[in-house]
Coordinates of C-alpha atoms in Angstrom, one line a residue:
X1 CA -27.7 11.9 -20.8
X2 CA -24.6 10.8 -18.8
X3 CA -25.0 7.9 -16.4
X4 CA -24.8 8.8 -12.7
X5 CA -21.4 8.1 -11.1
X6 CA -21.4 5.1 -8.7
X7 CA -21.5 6.0 -5.0
X8 CA -18.4 5.0 -3.2
X9 CA -17.5 4.1 0.4
X10 CA -13.9 4.2 1.7
X11 CA -12.5 2.7 4.9
X12 CA -9.0 3.6 5.9
X13 CA -8.0 7.3 5.8
X14 CA -4.3 7.0 6.2
X15 CA -1.1 8.0 4.3
X16 CA -2.5 6.5 1.1
X17 CA -6.3 6.6 1.7
X18 CA -6.5 10.4 2.3
X19 CA -5.0 11.5 -1.1
X20 CA -6.9 8.7 -2.9
X21 CA -10.2 10.0 -1.3
X22 CA -9.3 13.6 -2.3
X23 CA -8.9 12.5 -5.9
X24 CA -12.3 10.6 -5.9
X25 CA -14.0 13.7 -4.4
X26 CA -12.4 16.0 -7.0
X27 CA -13.6 13.7 -9.8
X28 CA -17.2 14.1 -8.5
X29 CA -17.9 10.7 -6.9
X30 CA -20.4 10.7 -4.0
X31 CA -18.1 9.5 -1.2
X32 CA -18.8 8.1 2.3
X33 CA -15.9 7.6 4.6
X34 CA -15.1 5.7 7.8
X35 CA -11.9 5.5 9.8
X36 CA -11.1 3.9 13.2
X37 CA -9.8 7.3 14.3
X38 CA -12.7 9.5 13.1
X39 CA -10.7 12.7 13.4
X40 CA -8.8 11.7 10.2
X41 CA -12.0 12.2 8.2
X42 CA -12.4 15.8 9.0
X43 CA -10.7 17.2 6.0
X44 CA -12.6 15.0 3.7
X45 CA -16.0 15.9 5.3
X46 CA -15.1 19.5 4.8
X47 CA -14.4 18.7 1.1
X48 CA -17.8 17.2 0.7
X49 CA -17.7 13.6 1.9
X50 CA -20.2 12.0 4.2
X51 CA -18.8 10.3 7.4
X52 CA -20.3 7.3 9.1
X53 CA -19.7 5.6 12.5
X54 CA -19.2 2.0 11.4
X55 CA -18.0 0.1 8.3
X56 CA -21.4 -1.6 8.0
X57 CA -22.9 1.9 7.4
X58 CA -20.7 2.4 4.3
X59 CA -22.9 -0.2 2.6
X60 CA -26.1 1.9 3.1
X61 CA -24.6 4.7 1.1
X62 CA -22.3 3.1 -1.4
X63 CA -22.5 0.8 -4.5
X64 CA -18.8 0.1 -4.1
X65 CA -16.9 -0.1 -0.8
X66 CA -13.2 0.4 -0.9
X67 CA -10.6 -0.5 1.8
X68 CA -7.1 0.8 2.3
X69 CA -6.0 -0.8 5.6
X70 CA -2.9 -1.8 7.4
X71 CA -2.8 -5.6 7.1
X72 CA -4.8 -8.9 6.9
X73 CA -6.0 -8.8 10.5
X74 CA -7.4 -5.3 10.2
X75 CA -9.2 -6.1 7.0
X76 CA -10.7 -9.2 8.5
X77 CA -11.9 -7.1 11.5
X78 CA -13.4 -4.3 9.4
X79 CA -15.2 -6.7 7.0
X80 CA -16.3 -9.5 9.4
X81 CA -16.0 -7.9 12.9
X82 CA -18.9 -6.3 14.9
X83 CA -20.6 -3.6 12.7
X84 CA -18.3 -4.7 9.9
X85 CA -18.9 -4.5 6.1
X86 CA -20.5 -7.9 6.0
X87 CA -23.3 -6.8 8.4
X88 CA -24.4 -4.1 5.9
X89 CA -23.4 -5.8 2.6
X90 CA -26.0 -6.6 0.0
X91 CA -25.9 -8.8 -3.1
X92 CA -24.7 -6.9 -6.1
X93 CA -22.4 -4.6 -4.1
X94 CA -18.7 -4.7 -4.7
X95 CA -15.7 -4.6 -2.3
X96 CA -12.4 -3.2 -3.7
X97 CA -9.4 -3.8 -1.4
X98 CA -6.4 -1.6 -2.0
X99 CA -4.6 -3.0 1.1
X100 CA -1.6 -5.4 0.8
X101 CA -2.7 -8.7 2.3
X102 CA -1.8 -12.4 2.3
X103 CA -3.1 -13.9 -0.9
X104 CA -4.4 -17.1 0.7
X105 CA -6.4 -15.1 3.4
X106 CA -7.8 -12.8 0.6
X107 CA -9.2 -15.8 -1.2
X108 CA -10.7 -17.2 2.0
X109 CA -12.3 -13.8 2.9
X110 CA -13.6 -13.2 -0.6
X111 CA -15.3 -16.6 -0.6
X112 CA -16.8 -16.1 2.8
X113 CA -18.2 -12.6 2.0
X114 CA -19.7 -13.8 -1.3
X115 CA -21.4 -16.8 0.3
X116 CA -22.7 -14.8 3.3
X117 CA -23.9 -11.6 1.5
X118 CA -23.5 -12.0 -2.2
X119 CA -21.0 -9.1 -2.2
X120 CA -18.1 -9.6 -4.7
X121 CA -14.4 -8.9 -3.9
X122 CA -11.7 -7.4 -6.0
X123 CA -8.2 -7.3 -4.5
X124 CA -6.5 -4.2 -6.0
X125 CA -3.3 -3.5 -4.2
X126 CA -1.4 -0.4 -5.4
X127 CA 2.2 0.7 -6.0
X128 CA 3.5 4.2 -6.3
X129 CA 3.4 5.4 -2.7
X130 CA 2.0 8.7 -1.4
X131 CA 3.4 10.6 -4.3
X132 CA 1.5 8.3 -6.7
X133 CA -1.7 8.5 -4.7
X134 CA -1.6 12.3 -4.8
X135 CA -0.8 12.4 -8.5
X136 CA -3.2 9.7 -9.6
X137 CA -0.3 7.8 -11.1
X138 CA -0.6 4.5 -9.1
X139 CA 0.0 1.1 -10.6
X140 CA -3.0 -1.1 -9.6
X141 CA -2.9 -4.9 -9.9
X142 CA -6.3 -6.5 -9.7
X143 CA -7.5 -10.0 -8.9
X144 CA -11.2 -11.0 -9.3
X145 CA -13.9 -11.3 -11.9
X146 CA -13.3 -9.4 -15.1
X147 CA -16.9 -8.1 -15.1
X148 CA -16.4 -6.7 -11.6
X149 CA -13.3 -4.9 -12.7
X150 CA -15.0 -3.3 -15.7
X151 CA -17.6 -1.9 -13.3
X152 CA -15.0 0.1 -11.4
X153 CA -12.3 0.6 -14.0
X154 CA -13.2 4.3 -14.5
X155 CA -12.9 4.7 -10.7
X156 CA -9.6 3.0 -10.6
X157 CA -8.3 5.2 -13.4
X158 CA -9.0 8.2 -11.3
X159 CA -6.4 6.8 -8.9
X160 CA -3.9 5.2 -11.2
X161 CA -2.4 5.3 -14.7
X162 CA -2.2 1.5 -15.0
X163 CA -4.8 -1.0 -14.1
X164 CA -3.9 -4.6 -14.9
X165 CA -6.2 -7.6 -14.4
X166 CA -3.9 -10.4 -13.1
X167 CA -6.5 -13.2 -12.7
X168 CA -8.9 -14.6 -10.1
X169 CA -9.3 -13.2 -6.6
X170 CA -5.9 -13.2 -4.8
X171 CA -3.9 -12.7 -8.0
X172 CA -3.5 -9.0 -7.3
X173 CA -2.1 -9.7 -3.9
X174 CA 0.4 -12.2 -5.4
X175 CA 1.5 -9.5 -7.8
X176 CA 1.9 -7.0 -5.0
X177 CA 4.0 -9.4 -3.1
X178 CA 6.3 -9.7 -6.1
X179 CA 6.4 -5.9 -6.4
X180 CA 7.4 -5.6 -2.7
X181 CA 10.1 -8.2 -3.0
X182 CA 11.7 -6.1 -5.7
X183 CA 11.2 -2.8 -3.9
X184 CA 12.5 -4.0 -0.5
X185 CA 15.5 -5.8 -1.8
X186 CA 16.3 -2.7 -4.0
X187 CA 16.0 -0.4 -1.0
X188 CA 18.5 -2.5 1.0
X189 CA 21.0 -2.6 -1.8
X190 CA 20.7 1.2 -2.3
X191 CA 21.5 1.6 1.4
X192 CA 24.6 -0.5 1.0
X193 CA 25.6 1.5 -2.1
X194 CA 25.2 4.9 -0.4
X195 CA 27.2 3.7 2.7
X196 CA 30.0 2.3 0.5
X197 CA 30.2 5.6 -1.5
X198 CA 30.4 7.6 1.7
X199 CA 33.1 5.4 3.2
X200 CA 35.1 5.5 0.0
X201 CA 35.1 9.3 -0.1
X202 CA 32.7 9.5 -3.1
X203 CA 29.9 12.1 -3.0
X204 CA 26.9 9.8 -2.5
X205 CA 24.5 12.6 -3.4
X206 CA 25.7 12.1 -7.0
X207 CA 24.9 8.4 -7.2
X208 CA 21.3 8.7 -8.4
X209 CA 22.3 11.2 -11.1
X210 CA 25.3 9.2 -12.2
X211 CA 23.3 6.0 -12.7
X212 CA 20.2 7.6 -14.2
X213 CA 19.2 5.9 -17.5
X214 CA 21.6 2.9 -16.9
X215 CA 20.7 -0.7 -16.0
X216 CA 20.9 0.1 -12.3
X217 CA 18.4 2.9 -12.5
X218 CA 15.0 2.6 -10.8
X219 CA 12.4 4.8 -9.1
X220 CA 13.6 3.6 -5.7
X221 CA 17.2 4.6 -6.6
X222 CA 16.1 8.1 -7.7
X223 CA 13.9 8.6 -4.6
X224 CA 15.9 6.8 -1.9
X225 CA 19.5 7.4 -2.8
X226 CA 19.4 11.2 -2.5
X227 CA 17.3 11.0 0.8
X228 CA 19.8 8.5 2.2
X229 CA 22.9 10.5 1.1
X230 CA 21.4 13.7 2.7
X231 CA 20.0 11.9 5.8
X232 CA 16.7 13.4 4.8
X233 CA 14.4 11.0 6.7
X234 CA 11.4 13.4 7.1
X235 CA 8.6 13.6 6.2
X236 CA 7.8 9.9 6.4
X237 CA 6.3 8.9 3.0
X238 CA 6.0 5.2 3.9
X239 CA 7.0 2.9 6.8
X240 CA 9.7 0.3 7.4
X241 CA 7.0 -1.8 9.1
X242 CA 5.0 -1.8 5.9
X243 CA 7.9 -3.2 3.9
X244 CA 8.6 -5.7 6.6
X245 CA 5.0 -6.9 6.7
X246 CA 4.9 -7.3 2.9
X247 CA 8.2 -9.2 2.9
X248 CA 7.0 -11.5 5.6
X249 CA 3.8 -12.0 3.5
X250 CA 5.8 -12.8 0.4
X251 CA 8.1 -15.3 2.1
X252 CA 5.2 -17.0 3.9
X253 CA 3.2 -17.3 0.6
X254 CA 6.3 -18.5 -1.3
X255 CA 6.7 -21.2 1.3
X256 CA 3.1 -22.3 0.9
X257 CA 3.7 -22.5 -2.9
X258 CA 7.0 -24.4 -2.5
X259 CA 8.9 -21.5 -4.2
X260 CA 12.3 -20.4 -2.9
X261 CA 13.0 -16.8 -1.8
X262 CA 16.5 -16.7 -0.3
X263 CA 17.1 -13.0 -1.2
X264 CA 13.7 -11.8 0.1
X265 CA 14.2 -13.9 3.2
X266 CA 17.5 -12.2 4.0
X267 CA 15.9 -8.8 3.2
X268 CA 13.2 -9.6 5.8
X269 CA 15.8 -10.4 8.4
X270 CA 17.7 -7.1 7.7
X271 CA 14.4 -5.2 7.7
X272 CA 13.4 -6.8 11.0
X273 CA 16.9 -5.9 12.5
X274 CA 16.4 -2.3 11.4
X275 CA 12.9 -2.2 12.8
X276 CA 14.1 -3.6 16.1
X277 CA 16.4 -0.7 16.4
X278 CA 13.5 1.7 16.7
X279 CA 12.8 2.4 13.0
X280 CA 9.5 0.6 12.4
X281 CA 7.6 3.8 12.1
X282 CA 10.3 5.6 10.1
X283 CA 10.9 6.0 6.4
X284 CA 12.8 3.3 4.5
X285 CA 15.4 5.9 3.6
X286 CA 16.6 5.3 7.2
X287 CA 17.9 1.8 6.1
X288 CA 21.2 3.5 5.3
X289 CA 21.7 3.7 9.1
X290 CA 22.2 0.0 9.1
X291 CA 25.5 0.5 7.4
X292 CA 26.8 3.7 9.0
X293 CA 28.8 4.0 12.1
X294 CA 26.5 4.4 15.1
X295 CA 27.4 8.0 15.6
X296 CA 27.2 9.0 11.9
X297 CA 24.1 10.9 11.1
X298 CA 25.3 12.7 8.0

Protein backbone atom coordinates (compact mmCIF):
# COMPACT_ATOMS: atom_id res chain seq x y z
CA UNK A 1 0.00 0.00 0.00
CA UNK A 2 1.38 3.42 -0.97
CA UNK A 3 1.99 5.95 1.79
CA UNK A 4 -0.33 8.94 1.75
CA UNK A 5 1.12 12.10 0.24
CA UNK A 6 1.94 14.83 2.78
CA UNK A 7 -0.57 17.67 2.96
CA UNK A 8 0.87 21.00 1.83
CA UNK A 9 0.17 24.65 2.59
CA UNK A 10 1.33 27.42 0.27
CA UNK A 11 1.53 31.17 0.96
CA UNK A 12 2.26 33.54 -1.92
CA UNK A 13 0.32 32.97 -5.14
CA UNK A 14 2.31 35.22 -7.47
CA UNK A 15 4.23 34.87 -10.74
CA UNK A 16 6.12 31.85 -9.37
CA UNK A 17 3.73 30.58 -6.73
CA UNK A 18 0.78 30.05 -9.05
CA UNK A 19 2.49 27.66 -11.51
CA UNK A 20 4.25 25.88 -8.62
CA UNK A 21 0.88 25.27 -6.94
CA UNK A 22 -0.62 24.06 -10.22
CA UNK A 23 2.12 21.40 -10.44
CA UNK A 24 1.58 20.30 -6.82
CA UNK A 25 -2.16 19.90 -7.43
CA UNK A 26 -1.54 18.01 -10.66
CA UNK A 27 0.76 15.62 -8.76
CA UNK A 28 -2.07 14.85 -6.34
CA UNK A 29 -0.89 16.67 -3.21
CA UNK A 30 -3.63 17.93 -0.86
CA UNK A 31 -3.06 21.69 -1.06
CA UNK A 32 -4.22 24.60 1.10
CA UNK A 33 -3.43 28.11 -0.11
CA UNK A 34 -3.30 31.64 1.29
CA UNK A 35 -2.51 34.95 -0.39
CA UNK A 36 -2.68 38.54 0.84
CA UNK A 37 -4.93 39.27 -2.15
CA UNK A 38 -7.38 36.33 -1.88
CA UNK A 39 -8.62 36.75 -5.47
CA UNK A 40 -5.34 35.29 -6.76
CA UNK A 41 -6.30 31.93 -5.24
CA UNK A 42 -9.51 31.52 -7.27
CA UNK A 43 -8.00 29.46 -10.10
CA UNK A 44 -6.33 27.09 -7.62
CA UNK A 45 -9.52 26.63 -5.60
CA UNK A 46 -11.31 25.77 -8.84
CA UNK A 47 -8.56 23.20 -9.49
CA UNK A 48 -9.10 21.55 -6.10
CA UNK A 49 -7.16 23.57 -3.51
CA UNK A 50 -8.57 24.66 -0.15
CA UNK A 51 -8.31 28.39 0.65
CA UNK A 52 -7.82 29.84 4.15
CA UNK A 53 -8.04 33.40 5.48
CA UNK A 54 -4.76 33.57 7.45
CA UNK A 55 -1.25 32.06 7.28
CA UNK A 56 -1.81 30.51 10.74
CA UNK A 57 -4.68 28.43 9.32
CA UNK A 58 -2.34 26.80 6.81
CA UNK A 59 -0.82 24.89 9.74
CA UNK A 60 -4.20 23.34 10.62
CA UNK A 61 -4.37 21.60 7.25
CA UNK A 62 -0.73 21.02 6.27
CA UNK A 63 2.25 18.92 7.34
CA UNK A 64 4.50 21.21 5.28
CA UNK A 65 3.98 24.96 4.85
CA UNK A 66 5.63 26.54 1.81
CA UNK A 67 6.30 30.24 1.20
CA UNK A 68 7.01 32.07 -2.05
CA UNK A 69 6.99 35.73 -1.05
CA UNK A 70 8.49 39.04 -2.14
CA UNK A 71 11.24 39.72 0.38
CA UNK A 72 12.55 39.33 3.93
CA UNK A 73 10.09 41.82 5.46
CA UNK A 74 7.07 40.04 3.94
CA UNK A 75 8.27 36.61 5.08
CA UNK A 76 8.82 37.94 8.61
CA UNK A 77 5.28 39.37 8.64
CA UNK A 78 3.65 36.20 7.27
CA UNK A 79 5.52 33.96 9.73
CA UNK A 80 5.63 36.09 12.90
CA UNK A 81 2.95 38.76 12.36
CA UNK A 82 -0.66 38.66 13.61
CA UNK A 83 -2.33 35.36 12.59
CA UNK A 84 1.02 34.33 11.11
CA UNK A 85 2.43 30.83 10.61
CA UNK A 86 4.04 30.85 14.06
CA UNK A 87 0.62 31.17 15.71
CA UNK A 88 -0.57 27.93 14.13
CA UNK A 89 2.70 26.00 13.95
CA UNK A 90 3.26 22.74 15.81
CA UNK A 91 6.37 20.72 16.58
CA UNK A 92 7.16 18.31 13.77
CA UNK A 93 5.80 20.57 11.05
CA UNK A 94 8.15 21.89 8.40
CA UNK A 95 8.40 25.30 6.74
CA UNK A 96 9.94 25.44 3.25
CA UNK A 97 10.76 28.95 2.04
CA UNK A 98 11.16 29.35 -1.73
CA UNK A 99 11.57 33.14 -1.41
CA UNK A 100 14.90 34.91 -1.96
CA UNK A 101 15.87 36.43 1.38
CA UNK A 102 18.80 37.80 3.34
CA UNK A 103 20.79 34.78 4.63
CA UNK A 104 21.43 36.31 8.07
CA UNK A 105 17.74 37.11 8.59
CA UNK A 106 16.81 33.60 7.44
CA UNK A 107 19.04 32.06 10.12
CA UNK A 108 17.56 34.33 12.79
CA UNK A 109 13.96 33.59 11.78
CA UNK A 110 14.57 29.83 11.56
CA UNK A 111 16.05 29.81 15.06
CA UNK A 112 13.16 31.89 16.44
CA UNK A 113 10.50 29.67 14.83
CA UNK A 114 12.14 26.48 16.09
CA UNK A 115 12.50 27.75 19.67
CA UNK A 116 8.95 29.15 19.76
CA UNK A 117 7.04 26.32 18.06
CA UNK A 118 9.34 23.38 17.25
CA UNK A 119 8.67 23.90 13.52
CA UNK A 120 11.77 23.32 11.34
CA UNK A 121 12.87 25.60 8.48
CA UNK A 122 14.32 24.83 5.08
CA UNK A 123 15.42 27.74 2.90
CA UNK A 124 14.91 26.52 -0.65
CA UNK A 125 15.21 29.44 -3.09
CA UNK A 126 14.72 28.57 -6.75
CA UNK A 127 16.17 29.57 -10.10
CA UNK A 128 14.58 29.13 -13.51
CA UNK A 129 11.88 31.80 -13.56
CA UNK A 130 8.24 31.42 -14.51
CA UNK A 131 9.13 29.13 -17.43
CA UNK A 132 10.95 26.78 -15.05
CA UNK A 133 8.09 26.89 -12.55
CA UNK A 134 5.58 25.95 -15.25
CA UNK A 135 7.76 23.14 -16.62
CA UNK A 136 8.87 21.78 -13.24
CA UNK A 137 12.49 22.36 -14.24
CA UNK A 138 13.59 24.71 -11.44
CA UNK A 139 16.99 24.49 -9.78
CA UNK A 140 16.39 24.39 -6.02
CA UNK A 141 19.22 25.16 -3.57
CA UNK A 142 18.47 24.10 -0.01
CA UNK A 143 19.73 25.04 3.43
CA UNK A 144 18.67 23.14 6.56
CA UNK A 145 18.81 19.72 8.17
CA UNK A 146 19.42 16.85 5.74
CA UNK A 147 16.63 14.78 7.35
CA UNK A 148 14.14 17.62 6.81
CA UNK A 149 15.14 17.85 3.16
CA UNK A 150 14.64 14.11 2.66
CA UNK A 151 11.09 14.45 4.02
CA UNK A 152 10.17 16.84 1.21
CA UNK A 153 12.56 15.85 -1.57
CA UNK A 154 9.76 14.15 -3.59
CA UNK A 155 7.69 17.34 -3.29
CA UNK A 156 10.60 19.48 -4.45
CA UNK A 157 11.24 17.15 -7.39
CA UNK A 158 7.68 17.88 -8.53
CA UNK A 159 8.80 21.50 -8.90
CA UNK A 160 12.41 21.17 -10.00
CA UNK A 161 14.87 18.93 -11.82
CA UNK A 162 17.77 19.64 -9.48
CA UNK A 163 17.62 19.78 -5.68
CA UNK A 164 20.98 20.44 -4.01
CA UNK A 165 21.60 20.42 -0.25
CA UNK A 166 24.02 23.31 0.30
CA UNK A 167 24.43 23.06 4.08
CA UNK A 168 22.81 24.41 7.23
CA UNK A 169 19.91 26.91 7.31
CA UNK A 170 20.83 30.00 5.28
CA UNK A 171 23.11 28.16 2.87
CA UNK A 172 20.38 28.03 0.25
CA UNK A 173 19.99 31.80 0.43
CA UNK A 174 23.74 32.33 0.10
CA UNK A 175 23.70 30.15 -3.02
CA UNK A 176 20.73 32.09 -4.45
CA UNK A 177 22.60 35.36 -3.86
CA UNK A 178 25.52 33.93 -5.86
CA UNK A 179 23.08 32.87 -8.60
CA UNK A 180 21.54 36.34 -8.78
CA UNK A 181 24.93 38.06 -8.90
CA UNK A 182 25.73 36.06 -12.04
CA UNK A 183 22.27 36.51 -13.60
CA UNK A 184 22.03 40.27 -12.97
CA UNK A 185 25.55 41.08 -14.15
CA UNK A 186 24.96 38.88 -17.20
CA UNK A 187 21.69 40.69 -18.01
CA UNK A 188 23.40 44.08 -17.88
CA UNK A 189 26.26 42.98 -20.15
CA UNK A 190 23.78 41.46 -22.62
CA UNK A 191 22.01 44.84 -22.73
CA UNK A 192 25.35 46.54 -23.53
CA UNK A 193 26.04 43.96 -26.25
CA UNK A 194 22.65 44.37 -27.96
CA UNK A 195 22.95 48.17 -27.90
CA UNK A 196 26.50 48.02 -29.29
CA UNK A 197 25.41 45.70 -32.12
CA UNK A 198 22.52 48.03 -32.98
CA UNK A 199 24.70 51.14 -33.06
CA UNK A 200 27.25 49.32 -35.21
CA UNK A 201 24.72 48.30 -37.83
CA UNK A 202 24.82 44.60 -36.88
CA UNK A 203 21.50 42.73 -36.65
CA UNK A 204 21.24 42.27 -32.88
CA UNK A 205 18.52 39.65 -33.38
CA UNK A 206 21.24 37.26 -34.57
CA UNK A 207 23.52 37.67 -31.52
CA UNK A 208 22.03 34.83 -29.45
CA UNK A 209 22.10 32.44 -32.42
CA UNK A 210 25.63 33.41 -33.39
CA UNK A 211 27.03 32.88 -29.88
CA UNK A 212 25.07 29.70 -29.08
CA UNK A 213 27.34 26.89 -27.90
CA UNK A 214 30.35 29.17 -27.40
CA UNK A 215 31.89 30.38 -24.15
CA UNK A 216 29.58 33.41 -24.04
CA UNK A 217 26.43 31.33 -24.26
CA UNK A 218 23.98 31.17 -21.35
CA UNK A 219 20.26 30.87 -20.68
CA UNK A 220 20.05 34.64 -20.02
CA UNK A 221 21.70 35.30 -23.38
CA UNK A 222 19.27 33.03 -25.25
CA UNK A 223 16.22 34.48 -23.46
CA UNK A 224 17.13 38.16 -23.05
CA UNK A 225 19.11 39.03 -26.18
CA UNK A 226 16.25 38.29 -28.63
CA UNK A 227 13.75 40.08 -26.39
CA UNK A 228 16.04 43.12 -26.14
CA UNK A 229 16.79 43.17 -29.87
CA UNK A 230 13.07 43.03 -30.72
CA UNK A 231 11.99 45.38 -27.87
CA UNK A 232 9.71 42.54 -26.76
CA UNK A 233 9.18 43.62 -23.15
CA UNK A 234 5.77 41.98 -22.56
CA UNK A 235 4.59 39.78 -21.01
CA UNK A 236 6.63 40.49 -17.87
CA UNK A 237 8.20 37.18 -16.80
CA UNK A 238 10.17 38.62 -13.85
CA UNK A 239 10.78 42.08 -12.43
CA UNK A 240 13.66 44.56 -12.37
CA UNK A 241 12.79 45.22 -8.71
CA UNK A 242 13.39 41.54 -7.89
CA UNK A 243 16.87 41.54 -9.43
CA UNK A 244 17.66 44.81 -7.67
CA UNK A 245 16.46 43.45 -4.31
CA UNK A 246 18.59 40.31 -4.75
CA UNK A 247 21.67 42.32 -5.76
CA UNK A 248 21.27 44.53 -2.71
CA UNK A 249 20.96 41.40 -0.56
CA UNK A 250 24.11 39.94 -2.10
CA UNK A 251 26.15 43.11 -1.64
CA UNK A 252 24.94 43.57 1.95
CA UNK A 253 25.71 39.95 2.86
CA UNK A 254 29.12 40.13 1.16
CA UNK A 255 29.94 43.21 3.25
CA UNK A 256 28.94 41.31 6.41
CA UNK A 257 31.28 38.49 5.38
CA UNK A 258 34.15 40.84 4.47
CA UNK A 259 34.01 39.71 0.83
CA UNK A 260 34.44 42.17 -2.06
CA UNK A 261 31.75 42.52 -4.77
CA UNK A 262 32.80 45.42 -7.04
CA UNK A 263 31.04 44.13 -10.17
CA UNK A 264 27.81 43.27 -8.36
CA UNK A 265 27.92 46.63 -6.57
CA UNK A 266 28.12 48.45 -9.91
CA UNK A 267 25.34 46.23 -11.29
CA UNK A 268 23.13 47.24 -8.34
CA UNK A 269 23.77 50.93 -9.09
CA UNK A 270 22.86 50.48 -12.76
CA UNK A 271 19.78 48.42 -11.85
CA UNK A 272 18.71 51.14 -9.38
CA UNK A 273 19.19 53.82 -12.05
CA UNK A 274 17.02 51.82 -14.45
CA UNK A 275 14.37 51.21 -11.80
CA UNK A 276 14.34 54.92 -10.96
CA UNK A 277 13.41 55.66 -14.58
CA UNK A 278 10.09 53.85 -14.13
CA UNK A 279 11.14 50.27 -14.88
CA UNK A 280 10.91 48.61 -11.42
CA UNK A 281 7.80 46.62 -12.35
CA UNK A 282 9.04 45.90 -15.90
CA UNK A 283 10.89 42.89 -17.31
CA UNK A 284 14.73 42.93 -17.14
CA UNK A 285 14.77 42.80 -20.95
CA UNK A 286 14.05 46.55 -20.67
CA UNK A 287 17.63 47.04 -19.40
CA UNK A 288 18.63 47.59 -23.03
CA UNK A 289 16.84 50.96 -22.77
CA UNK A 290 19.67 52.13 -20.50
CA UNK A 291 21.97 52.13 -23.53
CA UNK A 292 19.65 53.30 -26.30
CA UNK A 293 18.90 56.85 -27.34
CA UNK A 294 15.92 58.16 -25.32
CA UNK A 295 13.65 58.17 -28.38
CA UNK A 296 14.77 54.74 -29.64
CA UNK A 297 12.22 52.03 -28.91
CA UNK A 298 13.09 49.60 -31.67
